[in-house]
Amino acid sequence: MRLPNDSKVGRLFIRTFGCQMNRYDSERLVEILGKHQWELVEDYRQADLIFINTCTVRDKAEQKAFSYLGRLKPLKRSRPDLVVALGGCVAQQHGEELLRRLPHLDLVVGTHSIREVPAMIARYETTGERQASVGFSYDFGDEVDGRSLASRPEVSAYVTIMRGCDNFCTYCIVPIVRGREVSRPSKEIIREVESLVERGVRAVTLLGQNVNSYGLRVTGEPDFAGLLRLLARVEGLLRIRFTTSHPKDLSSSLMHCFADLEPLCPHIHLPVQSGSDPILQLMKRGYTRAHYLQQVRRLRAIREDVAISSDMIVGFPGEGEDDFQQTLSLMEEVSFESIFSFKYSDRPQTAASRLGGKVPEEVKLRRLQTLQSLQERLTMERNKAQVGEISQVLVEGPSQAGGSQLSGRTPHNRVVNFLGTPQLVGEELPVLITAAHAHSLEGVVCVKESSSLHAVKERSWCGK
Ligand code: SF4
């Protein structure tokens, strides 16, 4: 490959595994490389650079990334000029060793090295030496100017407010691969959000491993509730979301933001992981079942309709049938909107990997299936309760269902599909919910006639 130049644009293909943080890093990479004449392609076979953004939080995600990388071997053999790069947590964890193990890999890009990629490509191109960069950097300076959304405006955008985590939950590798917790200066965050809104963004999701502890270790900075109050003043910003929250750091001032701040969506992702005290203690989560339930009650007393989602781990070392039943009963008690659920897997260098009492794979699988069917019932009950209600839906784009269907989200983060024209993307519209499905709702846009709302007949959107 020759470097992109005036007569040649570089073609970039990205495959992203894992969480929102990784998706955000992939978006940043597109923007950073866009400034160096790289454009995104959808077919990896057309690419000059294939970037695999990896996740190592669970063994399965890591194995998937390695298997994808393995499948690129024949392509690299037939096209030696192709650049193959591995980024994200797997790159951070294994570093330069990956270059020794995988001869068809050219670049190893750690979690804090996204901005280094153009220079790494240039060095590789000029010297022929394969590159690895896995240092930690706590300078957020590139994030504001790295956003050039003019070419690809979206309705909603992610904004990083902090990096790393200091919690060291015993099963989690994040503090090792993403580093210690650092909050981004509030002025930079506000400047970035203002610039996004000027470019047409209507909703932002604030990202961090534990946003609730934002600003706590920095003098002169607001805490997270204070940051939300500042952001709620940004003119033109319709919606604010955030993820992820740690239950032990959910403060009363943050809870009150749900009642006070109009743009703050009534949805919180509050991972509980288990409903059993002995397991929560082994996980070093820093709260008990009773405390978690009390936080939920306090939050609902302040904002009754708040939607709560969670993460669940089944088969943590030492988890017996009683512990698992405690998890199921907590799920019933809270009635989560949705959950992400996982079978526990040992991660290298974590304290839990050294614990005894490992749960057999078949038991983990059975528990996961039981837990997921319970959640399906809870989600379905909640979705059915929406039928007949009118929700404000922020239209995000065409629905995956195709046709003239659009897709959007309610403030409670429920996905709604409905018939509509592309001009509606970016609008917030009242939608009458007409049907409930397992993972989404169906609706009809309402129009205002005199003082009441009427559902628009579906065929009027079809132009018939
Ligand atoms: S809070 Fe716990 S689970 Fe979440 S990133 Fe930090 S260490 Fe991992």
CSV table of N, CA and C and ligand atoms in Angstrom, one decimal, residues 165 167-169 171-172 174-175 209 246 285, ligand 1:
chain,number,residue,atom,x,y,z
A,165,CYS,N,-10.9,3.0,35.1
A,165,CYS,CA,-11.7,2.6,36.3
A,165,CYS,C,-10.8,2.3,37.5
A,167,ASN,N,-12.2,0.7,40.3
A,167,ASN,CA,-13.0,-0.1,41.2
A,167,ASN,C,-12.4,-1.5,41.4
A,168,PHE,N,-11.8,-2.1,40.4
A,168,PHE,CA,-11.2,-3.4,40.5
A,168,PHE,C,-12.2,-4.5,41.0
A,169,CYS,N,-13.3,-4.5,40.4
A,169,CYS,CA,-14.2,-5.7,40.6
A,169,CYS,C,-13.4,-6.9,40.3
A,171,TYR,N,-13.8,-9.7,38.9
A,171,TYR,CA,-13.9,-10.5,37.6
A,171,TYR,C,-13.4,-9.6,36.4
A,172,CYS,N,-13.1,-8.3,36.6
A,172,CYS,CA,-13.1,-7.4,35.5
A,172,CYS,C,-11.6,-7.0,35.2
A,174,VAL,N,-11.0,-4.5,33.0
A,174,VAL,CA,-11.0,-3.1,32.5
A,174,VAL,C,-10.0,-2.2,33.1
A,175,PRO,N,-9.8,-2.2,34.5
A,175,PRO,CA,-8.8,-1.3,35.1
A,175,PRO,C,-7.4,-1.7,34.5
A,209,GLN,N,-16.5,4.4,32.3
A,209,GLN,CA,-16.7,3.1,32.9
A,209,GLN,C,-17.6,3.2,34.2
A,246,HIS,N,-22.3,3.1,38.5
A,246,HIS,CA,-22.0,2.1,39.5
A,246,HIS,C,-23.0,2.3,40.6
A,285,ARG,N,-18.1,-5.7,44.8
A,285,ARG,CA,-18.9,-4.7,44.1
A,285,ARG,C,-19.2,-3.5,45.0
B,1,SF4,S1,-16.8,-0.8,37.9
B,1,SF4,FE1,-16.1,-2.9,38.1
B,1,SF4,S2,-17.0,-3.9,36.3
B,1,SF4,FE2,-17.2,-1.8,35.9
B,1,SF4,S3,-15.3,-1.3,34.7
B,1,SF4,FE3,-14.8,-0.9,36.8
B,1,SF4,S4,-13.9,-2.8,37.5
B,1,SF4,FE4,-15.0,-3.3,35.7
